[in-house]
Coordinates of C-alpha atoms and ligand atoms in Angstrom, one line a residue:
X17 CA 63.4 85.6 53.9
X18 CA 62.7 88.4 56.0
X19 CA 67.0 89.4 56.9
X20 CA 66.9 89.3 61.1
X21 CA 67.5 92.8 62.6
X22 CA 71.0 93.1 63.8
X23 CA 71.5 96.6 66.1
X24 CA 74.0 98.0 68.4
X25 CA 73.6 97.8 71.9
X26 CA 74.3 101.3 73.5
X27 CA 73.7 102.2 76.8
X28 CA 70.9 100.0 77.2
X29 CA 69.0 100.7 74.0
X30 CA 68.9 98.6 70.6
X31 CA 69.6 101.0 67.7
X32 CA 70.1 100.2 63.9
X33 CA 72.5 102.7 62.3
X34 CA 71.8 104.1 58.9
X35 CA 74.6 103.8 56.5
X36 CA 77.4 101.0 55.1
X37 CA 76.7 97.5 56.0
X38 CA 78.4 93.7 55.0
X39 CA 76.3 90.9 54.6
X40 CA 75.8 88.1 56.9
X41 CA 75.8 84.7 55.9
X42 CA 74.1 81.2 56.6
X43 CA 77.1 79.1 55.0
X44 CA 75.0 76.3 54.7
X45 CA 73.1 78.4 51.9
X46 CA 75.1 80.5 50.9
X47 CA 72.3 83.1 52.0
X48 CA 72.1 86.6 53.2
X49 CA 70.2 86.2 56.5
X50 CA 71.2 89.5 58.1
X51 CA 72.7 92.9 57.4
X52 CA 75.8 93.8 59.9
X53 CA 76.4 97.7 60.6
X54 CA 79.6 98.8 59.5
X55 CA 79.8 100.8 63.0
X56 CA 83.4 103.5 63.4
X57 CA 84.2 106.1 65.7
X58 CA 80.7 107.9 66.2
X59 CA 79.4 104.7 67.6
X60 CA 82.0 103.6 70.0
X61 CA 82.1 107.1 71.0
X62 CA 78.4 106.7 71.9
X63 CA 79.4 103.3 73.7
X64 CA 82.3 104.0 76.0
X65 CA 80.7 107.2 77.1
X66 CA 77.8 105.3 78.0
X67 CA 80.2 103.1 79.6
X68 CA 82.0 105.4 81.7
X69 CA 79.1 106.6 82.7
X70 CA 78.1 103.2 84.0
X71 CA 81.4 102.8 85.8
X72 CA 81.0 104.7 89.3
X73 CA 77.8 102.8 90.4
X74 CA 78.6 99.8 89.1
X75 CA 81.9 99.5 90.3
X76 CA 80.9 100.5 94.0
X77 CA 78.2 97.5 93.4
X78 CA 79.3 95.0 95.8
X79 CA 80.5 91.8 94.1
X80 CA 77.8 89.7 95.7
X81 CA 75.6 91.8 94.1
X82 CA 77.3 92.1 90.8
X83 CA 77.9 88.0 91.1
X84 CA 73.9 88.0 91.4
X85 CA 73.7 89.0 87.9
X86 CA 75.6 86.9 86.2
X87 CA 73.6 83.6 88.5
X88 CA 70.7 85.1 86.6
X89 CA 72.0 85.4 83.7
X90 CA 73.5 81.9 83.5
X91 CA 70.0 80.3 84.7
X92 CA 69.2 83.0 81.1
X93 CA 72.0 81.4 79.0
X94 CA 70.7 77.4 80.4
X95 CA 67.1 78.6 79.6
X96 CA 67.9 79.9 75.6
X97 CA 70.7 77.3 75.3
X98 CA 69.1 75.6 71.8
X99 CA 68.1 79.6 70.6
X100 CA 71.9 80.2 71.1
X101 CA 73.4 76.8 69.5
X102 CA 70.5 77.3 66.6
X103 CA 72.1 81.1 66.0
X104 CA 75.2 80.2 66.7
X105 CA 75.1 77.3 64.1
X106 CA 73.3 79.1 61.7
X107 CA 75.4 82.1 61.1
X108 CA 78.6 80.3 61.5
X109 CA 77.8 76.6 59.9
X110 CA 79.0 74.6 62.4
X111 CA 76.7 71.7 63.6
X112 CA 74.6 71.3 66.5
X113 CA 76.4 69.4 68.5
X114 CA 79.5 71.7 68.5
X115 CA 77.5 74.6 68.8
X116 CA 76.4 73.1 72.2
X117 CA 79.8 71.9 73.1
X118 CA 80.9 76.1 72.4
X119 CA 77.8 77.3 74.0
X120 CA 79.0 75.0 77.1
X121 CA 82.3 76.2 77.3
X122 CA 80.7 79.6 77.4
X123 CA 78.1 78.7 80.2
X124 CA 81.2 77.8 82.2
X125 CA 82.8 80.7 82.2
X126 CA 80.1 82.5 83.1
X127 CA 80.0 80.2 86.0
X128 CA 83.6 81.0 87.0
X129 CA 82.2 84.9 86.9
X130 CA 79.9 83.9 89.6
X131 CA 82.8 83.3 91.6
X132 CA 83.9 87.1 91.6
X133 CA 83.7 87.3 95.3
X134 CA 86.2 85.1 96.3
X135 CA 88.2 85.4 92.8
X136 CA 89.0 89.4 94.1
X137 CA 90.3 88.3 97.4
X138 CA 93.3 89.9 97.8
X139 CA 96.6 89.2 100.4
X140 CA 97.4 90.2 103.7
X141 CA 100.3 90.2 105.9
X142 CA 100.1 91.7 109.0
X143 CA 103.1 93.1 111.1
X144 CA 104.7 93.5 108.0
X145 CA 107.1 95.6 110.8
X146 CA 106.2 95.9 114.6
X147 CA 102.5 97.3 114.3
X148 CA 102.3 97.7 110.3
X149 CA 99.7 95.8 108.3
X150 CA 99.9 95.4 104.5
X151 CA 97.4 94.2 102.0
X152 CA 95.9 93.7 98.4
X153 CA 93.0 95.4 96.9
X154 CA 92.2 94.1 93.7
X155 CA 90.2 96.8 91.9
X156 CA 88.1 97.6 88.3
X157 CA 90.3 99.1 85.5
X158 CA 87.2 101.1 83.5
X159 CA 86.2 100.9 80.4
X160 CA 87.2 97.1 78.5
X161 CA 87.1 96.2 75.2
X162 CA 86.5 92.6 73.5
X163 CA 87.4 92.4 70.1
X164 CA 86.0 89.0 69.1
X165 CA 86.3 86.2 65.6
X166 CA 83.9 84.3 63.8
X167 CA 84.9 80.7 64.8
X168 CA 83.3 80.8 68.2
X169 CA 80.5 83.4 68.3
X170 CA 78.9 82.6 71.7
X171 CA 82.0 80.8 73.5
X172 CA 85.1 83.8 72.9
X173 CA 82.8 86.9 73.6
X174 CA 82.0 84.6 76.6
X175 CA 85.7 84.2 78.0
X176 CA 85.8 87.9 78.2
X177 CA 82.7 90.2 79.0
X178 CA 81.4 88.0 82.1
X179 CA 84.4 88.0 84.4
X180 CA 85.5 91.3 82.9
X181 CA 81.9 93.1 84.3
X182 CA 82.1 90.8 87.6
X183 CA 85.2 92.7 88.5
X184 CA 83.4 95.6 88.2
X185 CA 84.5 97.1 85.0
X186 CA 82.2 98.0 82.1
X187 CA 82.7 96.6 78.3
X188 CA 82.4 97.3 74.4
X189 CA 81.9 94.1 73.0
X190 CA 83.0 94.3 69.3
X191 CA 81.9 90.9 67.6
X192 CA 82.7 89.4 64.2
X193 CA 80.8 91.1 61.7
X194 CA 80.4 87.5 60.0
X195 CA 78.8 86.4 63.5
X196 CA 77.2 89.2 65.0
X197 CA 73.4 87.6 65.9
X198 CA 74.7 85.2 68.4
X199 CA 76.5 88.3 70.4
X200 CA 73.3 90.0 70.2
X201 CA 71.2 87.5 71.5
X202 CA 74.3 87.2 74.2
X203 CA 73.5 91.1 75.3
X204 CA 69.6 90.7 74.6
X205 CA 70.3 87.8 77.5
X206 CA 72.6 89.9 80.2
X207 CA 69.7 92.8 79.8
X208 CA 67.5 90.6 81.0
X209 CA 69.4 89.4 83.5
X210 CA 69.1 93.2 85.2
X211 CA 72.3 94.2 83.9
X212 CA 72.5 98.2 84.8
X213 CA 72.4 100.4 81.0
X214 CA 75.5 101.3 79.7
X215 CA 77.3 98.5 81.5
X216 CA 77.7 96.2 78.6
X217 CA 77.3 97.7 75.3
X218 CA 77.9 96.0 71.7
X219 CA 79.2 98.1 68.6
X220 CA 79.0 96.1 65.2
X221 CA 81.4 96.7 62.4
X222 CA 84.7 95.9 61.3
X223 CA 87.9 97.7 61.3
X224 CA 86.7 101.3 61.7
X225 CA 85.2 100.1 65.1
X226 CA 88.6 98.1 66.2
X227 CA 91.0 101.4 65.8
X228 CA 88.1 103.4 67.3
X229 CA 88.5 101.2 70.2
X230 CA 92.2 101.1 70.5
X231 CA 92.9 104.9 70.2
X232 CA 89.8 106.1 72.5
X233 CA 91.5 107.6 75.9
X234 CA 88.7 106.2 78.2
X235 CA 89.4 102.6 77.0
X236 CA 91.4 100.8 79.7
X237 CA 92.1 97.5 78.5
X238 CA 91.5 95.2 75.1
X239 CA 91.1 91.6 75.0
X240 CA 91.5 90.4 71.3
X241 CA 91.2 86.6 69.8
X242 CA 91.7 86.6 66.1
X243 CA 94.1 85.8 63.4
X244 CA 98.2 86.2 64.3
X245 CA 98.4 90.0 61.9
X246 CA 95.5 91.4 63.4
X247 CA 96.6 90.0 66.8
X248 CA 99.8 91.5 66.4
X249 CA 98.6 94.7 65.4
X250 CA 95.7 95.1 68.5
X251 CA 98.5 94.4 70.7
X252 CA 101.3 97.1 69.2
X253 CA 98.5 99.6 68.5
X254 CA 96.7 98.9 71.7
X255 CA 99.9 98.8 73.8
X256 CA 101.1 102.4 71.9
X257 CA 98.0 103.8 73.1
X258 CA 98.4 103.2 76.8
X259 CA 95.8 100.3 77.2
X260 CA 96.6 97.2 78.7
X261 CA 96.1 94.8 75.5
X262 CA 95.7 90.7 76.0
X263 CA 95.7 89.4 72.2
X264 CA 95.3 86.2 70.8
X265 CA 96.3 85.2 67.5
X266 CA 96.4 82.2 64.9
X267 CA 98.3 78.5 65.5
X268 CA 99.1 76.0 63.3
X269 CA 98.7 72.9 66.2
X270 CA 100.9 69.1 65.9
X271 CA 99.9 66.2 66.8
X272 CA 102.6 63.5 67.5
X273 CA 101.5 59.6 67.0
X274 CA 104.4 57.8 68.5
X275 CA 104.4 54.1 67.3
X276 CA 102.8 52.5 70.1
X277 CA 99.8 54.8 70.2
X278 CA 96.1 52.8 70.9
X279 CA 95.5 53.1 67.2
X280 CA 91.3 53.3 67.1
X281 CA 91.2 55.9 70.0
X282 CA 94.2 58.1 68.1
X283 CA 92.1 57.6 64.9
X284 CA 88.9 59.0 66.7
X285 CA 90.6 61.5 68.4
X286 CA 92.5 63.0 65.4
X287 CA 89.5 62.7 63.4
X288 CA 87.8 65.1 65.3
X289 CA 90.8 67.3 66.3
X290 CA 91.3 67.9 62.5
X291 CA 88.1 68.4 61.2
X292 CA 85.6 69.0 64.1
X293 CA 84.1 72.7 63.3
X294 CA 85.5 72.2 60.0
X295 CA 89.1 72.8 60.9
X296 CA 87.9 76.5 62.0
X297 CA 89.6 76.3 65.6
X298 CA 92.6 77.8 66.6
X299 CA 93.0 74.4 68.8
X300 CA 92.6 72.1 65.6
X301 CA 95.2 69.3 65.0
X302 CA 96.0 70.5 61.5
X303 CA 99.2 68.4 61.6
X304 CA 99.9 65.1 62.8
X305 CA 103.7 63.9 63.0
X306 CA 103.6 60.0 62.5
X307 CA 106.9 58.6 64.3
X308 CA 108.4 55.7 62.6
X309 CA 105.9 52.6 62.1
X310 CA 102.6 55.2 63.4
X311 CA 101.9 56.1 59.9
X312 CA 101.7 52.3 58.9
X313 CA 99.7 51.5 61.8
X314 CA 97.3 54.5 61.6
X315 CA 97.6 56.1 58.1
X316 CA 94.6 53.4 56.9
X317 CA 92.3 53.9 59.1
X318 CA 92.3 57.5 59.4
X319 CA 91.8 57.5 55.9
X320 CA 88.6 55.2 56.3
X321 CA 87.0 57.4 59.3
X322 CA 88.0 60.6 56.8
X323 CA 86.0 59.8 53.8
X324 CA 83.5 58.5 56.3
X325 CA 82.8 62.0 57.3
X326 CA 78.9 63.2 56.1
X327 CA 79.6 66.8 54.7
X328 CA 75.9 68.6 54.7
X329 CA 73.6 72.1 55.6
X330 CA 73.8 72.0 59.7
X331 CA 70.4 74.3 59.8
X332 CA 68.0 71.7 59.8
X333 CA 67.0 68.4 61.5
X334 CA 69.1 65.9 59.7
X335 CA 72.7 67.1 60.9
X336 CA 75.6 65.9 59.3
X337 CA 79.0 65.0 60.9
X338 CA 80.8 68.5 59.3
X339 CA 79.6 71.7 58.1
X340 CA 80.2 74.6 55.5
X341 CA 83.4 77.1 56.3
X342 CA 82.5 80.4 56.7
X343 CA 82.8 82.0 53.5
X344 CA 83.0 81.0 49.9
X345 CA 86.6 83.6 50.0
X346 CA 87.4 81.2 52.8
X347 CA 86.7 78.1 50.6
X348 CA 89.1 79.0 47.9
X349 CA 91.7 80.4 49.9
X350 CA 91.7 76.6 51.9
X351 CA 91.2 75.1 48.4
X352 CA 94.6 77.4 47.0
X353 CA 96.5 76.1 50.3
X354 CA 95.9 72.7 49.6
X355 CA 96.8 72.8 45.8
X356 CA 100.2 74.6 47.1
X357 CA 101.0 71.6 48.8
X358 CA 100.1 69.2 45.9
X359 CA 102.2 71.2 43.7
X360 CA 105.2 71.6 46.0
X361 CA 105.4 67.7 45.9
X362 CA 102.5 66.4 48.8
X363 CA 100.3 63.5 48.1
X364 CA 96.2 63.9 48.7
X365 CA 95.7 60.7 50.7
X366 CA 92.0 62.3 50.8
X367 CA 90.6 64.7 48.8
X368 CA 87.4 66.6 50.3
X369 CA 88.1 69.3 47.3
X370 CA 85.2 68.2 45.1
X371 CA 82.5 67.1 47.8
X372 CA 79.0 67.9 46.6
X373 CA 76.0 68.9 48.8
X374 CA 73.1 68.1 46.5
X375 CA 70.1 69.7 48.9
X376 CA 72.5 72.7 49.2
X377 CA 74.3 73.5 46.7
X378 CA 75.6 77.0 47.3
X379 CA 76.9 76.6 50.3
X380 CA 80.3 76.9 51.0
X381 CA 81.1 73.0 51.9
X382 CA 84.7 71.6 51.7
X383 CA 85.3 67.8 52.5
X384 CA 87.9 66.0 55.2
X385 CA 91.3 66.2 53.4
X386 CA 94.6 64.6 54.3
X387 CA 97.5 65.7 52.4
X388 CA 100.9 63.5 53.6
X389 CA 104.7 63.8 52.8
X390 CA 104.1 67.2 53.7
X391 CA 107.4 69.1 54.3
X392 CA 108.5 71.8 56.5
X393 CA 109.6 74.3 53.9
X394 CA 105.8 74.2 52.2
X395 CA 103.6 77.0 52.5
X396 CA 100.9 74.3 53.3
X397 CA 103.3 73.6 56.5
X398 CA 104.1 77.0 57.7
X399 CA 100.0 78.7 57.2
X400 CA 97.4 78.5 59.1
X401 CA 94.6 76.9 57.2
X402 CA 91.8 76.9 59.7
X403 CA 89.3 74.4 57.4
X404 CA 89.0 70.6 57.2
X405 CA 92.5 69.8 56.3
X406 CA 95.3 67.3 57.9
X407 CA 98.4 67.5 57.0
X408 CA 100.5 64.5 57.3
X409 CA 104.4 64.2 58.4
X410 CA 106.8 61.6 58.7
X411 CA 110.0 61.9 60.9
X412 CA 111.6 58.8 62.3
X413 CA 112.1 59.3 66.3
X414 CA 110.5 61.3 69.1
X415 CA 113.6 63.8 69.0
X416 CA 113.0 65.0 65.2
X417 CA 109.2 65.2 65.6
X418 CA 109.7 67.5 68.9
X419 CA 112.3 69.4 66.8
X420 CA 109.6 70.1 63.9
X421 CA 107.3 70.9 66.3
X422 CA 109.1 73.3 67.9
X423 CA 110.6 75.3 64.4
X424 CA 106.7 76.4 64.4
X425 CA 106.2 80.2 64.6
X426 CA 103.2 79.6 66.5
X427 CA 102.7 77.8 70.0
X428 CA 99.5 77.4 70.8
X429 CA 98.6 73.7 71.0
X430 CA 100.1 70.7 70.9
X431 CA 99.7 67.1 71.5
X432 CA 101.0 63.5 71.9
X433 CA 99.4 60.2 71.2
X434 CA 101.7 57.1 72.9
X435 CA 101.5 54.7 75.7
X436 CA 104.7 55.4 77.0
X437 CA 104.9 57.7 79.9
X438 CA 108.5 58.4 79.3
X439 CA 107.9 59.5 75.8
X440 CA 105.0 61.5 77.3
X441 CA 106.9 63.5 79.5
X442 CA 109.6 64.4 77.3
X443 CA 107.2 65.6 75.0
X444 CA 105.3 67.6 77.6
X445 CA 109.2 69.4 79.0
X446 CA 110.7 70.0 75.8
X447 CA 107.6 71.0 73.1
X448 CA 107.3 74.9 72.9
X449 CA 103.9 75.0 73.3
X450 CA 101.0 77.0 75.6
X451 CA 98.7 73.7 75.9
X452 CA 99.9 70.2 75.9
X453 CA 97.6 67.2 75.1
X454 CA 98.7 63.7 76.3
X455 CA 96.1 60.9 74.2
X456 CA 93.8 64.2 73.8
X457 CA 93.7 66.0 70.7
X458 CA 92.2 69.5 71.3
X459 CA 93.7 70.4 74.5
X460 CA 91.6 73.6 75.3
X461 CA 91.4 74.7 78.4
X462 CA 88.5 75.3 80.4
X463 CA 87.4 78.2 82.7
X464 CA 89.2 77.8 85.7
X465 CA 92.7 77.2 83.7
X466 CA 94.3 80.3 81.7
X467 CA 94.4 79.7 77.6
X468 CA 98.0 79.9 77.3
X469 CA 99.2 80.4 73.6
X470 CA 103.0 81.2 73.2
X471 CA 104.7 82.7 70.4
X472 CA 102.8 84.0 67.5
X473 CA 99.7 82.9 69.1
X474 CA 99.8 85.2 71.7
X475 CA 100.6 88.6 72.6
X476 CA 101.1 90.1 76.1
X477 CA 101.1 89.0 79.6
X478 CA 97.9 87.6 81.1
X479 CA 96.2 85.5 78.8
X480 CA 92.8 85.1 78.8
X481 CA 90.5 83.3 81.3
X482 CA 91.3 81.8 85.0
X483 CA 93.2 83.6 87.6
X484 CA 95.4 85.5 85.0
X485 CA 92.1 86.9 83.2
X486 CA 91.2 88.2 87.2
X487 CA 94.6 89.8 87.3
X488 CA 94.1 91.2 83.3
X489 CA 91.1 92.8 84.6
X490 CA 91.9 94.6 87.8
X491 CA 94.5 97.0 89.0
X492 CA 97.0 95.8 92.5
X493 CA 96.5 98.3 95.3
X494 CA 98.5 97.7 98.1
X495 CA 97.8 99.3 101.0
X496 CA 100.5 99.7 103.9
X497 CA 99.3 100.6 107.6
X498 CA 99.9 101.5 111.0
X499 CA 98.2 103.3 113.5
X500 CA 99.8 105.5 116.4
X501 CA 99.2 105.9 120.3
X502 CA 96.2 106.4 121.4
X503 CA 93.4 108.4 119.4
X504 CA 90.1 110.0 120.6
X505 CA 88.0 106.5 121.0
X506 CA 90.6 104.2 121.6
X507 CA 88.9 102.6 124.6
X508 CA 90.7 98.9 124.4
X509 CA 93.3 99.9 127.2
X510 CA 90.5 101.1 130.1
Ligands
LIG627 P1 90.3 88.0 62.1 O1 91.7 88.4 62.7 O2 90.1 88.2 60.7 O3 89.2 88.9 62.8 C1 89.1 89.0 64.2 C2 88.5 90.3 64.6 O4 89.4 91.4 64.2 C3 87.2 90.6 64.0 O5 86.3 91.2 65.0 C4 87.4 91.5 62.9 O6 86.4 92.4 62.7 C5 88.7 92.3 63.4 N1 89.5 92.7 62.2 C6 89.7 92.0 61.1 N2 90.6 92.6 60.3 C7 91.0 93.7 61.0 C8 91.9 94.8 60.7 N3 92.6 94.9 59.6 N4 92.1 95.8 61.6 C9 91.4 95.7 62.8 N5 90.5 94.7 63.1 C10 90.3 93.7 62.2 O7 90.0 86.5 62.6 P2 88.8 85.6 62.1 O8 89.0 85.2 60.7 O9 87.5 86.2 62.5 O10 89.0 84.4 63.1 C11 89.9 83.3 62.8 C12 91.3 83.5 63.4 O11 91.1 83.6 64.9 C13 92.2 82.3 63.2 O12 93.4 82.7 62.9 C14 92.1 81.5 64.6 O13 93.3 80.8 64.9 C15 92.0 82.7 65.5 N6 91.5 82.3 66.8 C16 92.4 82.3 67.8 C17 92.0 81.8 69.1 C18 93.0 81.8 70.2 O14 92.6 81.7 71.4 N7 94.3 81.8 70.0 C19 90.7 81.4 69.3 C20 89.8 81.5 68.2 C21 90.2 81.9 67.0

């Protein structure tokens, strides 16, 4: 197979770089399908001086007209929404049908972009004093930077660059290098749209390109969504060099199952929290905390819908119900996790470990797994695992599972399954956790809300999307005014 072309998008040109690259996979195959530039400093030079060229007359473009762009560009995005789900799903390995449900959440923040016009309104009080006005400007920072990972390759570069360019600022995207095809077709898209050159830009590579990003002067703000290190280390490099940084890291996400919780809905629901997209979401439930009689009532059946679960290749017609992980590195290192836990004293009430994919047999397949009696101090408790793998953990009331819950390092997601409202609310005042789920599993959030991780999950002030991502991306001017007597022109009093 011929490998498809992957190039950096530079001030409105595609050009492939000569030297280092790492391979891109299809996990399904375990084939090379493309060859991703290992970009550094001579390429994101390139790229933010091509976007701060673009700044001054794309700032001064008024937002109706910069909101035009991005109405084009979603009708773009509607009209290659199976060419992004296919590339999407190919390069990554998850199926079909969560590709569309990414490429969705994508499309609707590109539709909260188009909203940029009323989104920079700013305030205004008037006689602030006797005959002094005050108000808000909300204005462009620069030069952005996404830094973006493999799990979601249309749907996270899609949280930042629309609403980040709708507020008038330019952007280096810097994708996955395991991902990078969906990003490009993403830019191939905007271009069409009648997106100015040098507005939006894409440099390929991997962490070369990141530190070239965080040290460069013109760069005004980062937006990051990866693991919790690298999170950690956008945000304190980032921060040192005087950027504004918003940086999203790992989670480890619980799911509580009090006893009286609608036992075929929790079933269905947990099912797909823990192993939709194979476990590789930072919202997966990768933990549910059975209270008391739950784990009776729901251990069974979870069991049956788990081995029920049709592992298989997600690049052709037939799609099954869960797809490869990313990387075969990835495999074992999910594979090691899981053995820690059955050698620390956990039971495998499932074991996806030896699943076989006859019609694809290199690919890098894992099947649903529930491990239970898991324990706090385990190294299978305290990691993030990010693959197909539910851990299992038994505490007898409400208080203790909230407790457990809350000794977590990370706090991006949690969730409650019960019937009891009273339950429900205590869970929702006292968990330490961005997003709360009542009977739902993978509380995401969705354009118009901010994605709210605490903790490890998250560092700096305004998290991505919503409001706060308006506020991430512009700069407060507040203007104070009054005007004296009567100047050459002041007609009103004749
Ligand atoms: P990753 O941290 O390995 O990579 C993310 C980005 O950082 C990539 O672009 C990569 O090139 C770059 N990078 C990797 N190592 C680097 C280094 N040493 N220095 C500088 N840059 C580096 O993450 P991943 O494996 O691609 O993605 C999975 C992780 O992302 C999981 O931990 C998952 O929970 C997290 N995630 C979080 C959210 C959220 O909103 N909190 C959403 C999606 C994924």
């Amino acid at each position: 197979m011929t490998p498809f072309p992957c190039p950096n998008f530079i001030g409105g040109e595609w050009r492939t770089p000569d030297g280092a690259t790492t391979p891109v996979y299809n996990p399904s195959t375990g084939d090379v399908i493309s060859h991703c530039p290992s970009g550094g400093a001579a390429e994101v030079n390139a790229a933010v001086a091509a976007a701060q060229a673009a700044f001054p007359a794309w700032s001064e473009t008024p937002a109706v007209e910069r909101a035009r762009v991005f109405f084009r560009y979603r009708q773009l995005v509607e009209q290659n929404f199976d060419r992004l789900c296919q590339t999407a799903s190919r390069e990554h390995g998850k199926t079909l049908a969560e590709a569309r449900g990414s490429v969705h959440r994508g499309l609707e923040n590109i539709e909260y972009a188009c909203g940029v016009p009323t989104l920079l309104f700013g305030d205004t009080l008037e006689n602030l004093a006797r005959g002094v006005d005050c108000e808000t400007l909300l204005q462009p920072l620069g030069v952005c930077a996404g830094i973006t990972p493999f799990n979601f390759p249309a749907m996270v570069p899609l949280w930042m660059f629309p609403l980040a360019l709708a507020c008038g600022n330019t952007f280096v995207l810097k994708p996955s290098e395991k991902v990078p095809l969906t990003a490009n077709l993403l830019g191939e898209l905007l271009d069409l749209a009648g997106l100015p050159k040098g507005v939006f830009n894409i440099v390929h590579g991997g962490r070369p390109a990141v530190d070239a990003l965080l040290t460069h002067p013109k760069v005004r703000a980062v937006s990051f969504v990866g693991s919790t290190p690298i999170a950690k280390y956008i945000y304190e490099t980032g921060t040192r060099h005087g950027k504004r940084v918003q940086a999203n890291g790992g989670a480890k996400n619980y799911i509580v199952i009090m006893p009286d919780a609608d036992v075929p809905r929790t079933v269905e629901a947990l099912s797909t929290a823990a192993f939709g997209c194979a476990g590789e979401r930072c919202m997966a439930g990768s933990t549910a905390i059975t209270v008391g009689a739950a784990a009776e009532r729901l251990l069974p059946s979870l069991v049956t819908a788990a081995r029920a679960i049709k592992v298989g290749p997600t690049d052709r017609p037939a799609q099954p119900d869960m797809g490869p992980v990313i990387t075969a590195q990835h495999r074992d290192h999910v594979l090691k996790l899981v053995a820690s836990g059955e050698k620390e004293g956990a039971s495998i009430l499932c074991d996806g470990r030896g699943v076989k994919v006859p019609d694809a047999p290199r690919g890098f397949y894992l099947g649903a797994t529930i491990v239970d009696n898991v324990q706090a101090a385990m190294t299978l408790a305290r990691e993030e695992v990010f693959g197909p793998v539910l851990n299992v953990m038994r505490m007898d009331d409400l208080d203790r599972a909230i407790e457990l819950t809350n000794q977590s390092a990370f706090g991006n997601g949690a969730a409650i399954f019960t019937n009891s409202g009273k339950a429900a609310r205590e869970f929702k005042h006292r968990v330490k956790a961005g997003m709360v789920g009542i009977n739902v599993g993978v509380p995401a959030t969705m354009a118009m809300f901010p994605f709210t991780g605490w903790d490890d999950s998250f560092y700096g002030d305004l998290h991505i999307q919503g409001r706060e991502a308006v506020q991430f991306y512009t700069q407060q001017k507040v203007t104070t005014t009054r005007w004296f007597g009567e100047g050459v022109g002041d007609v009103w009093k004749k």
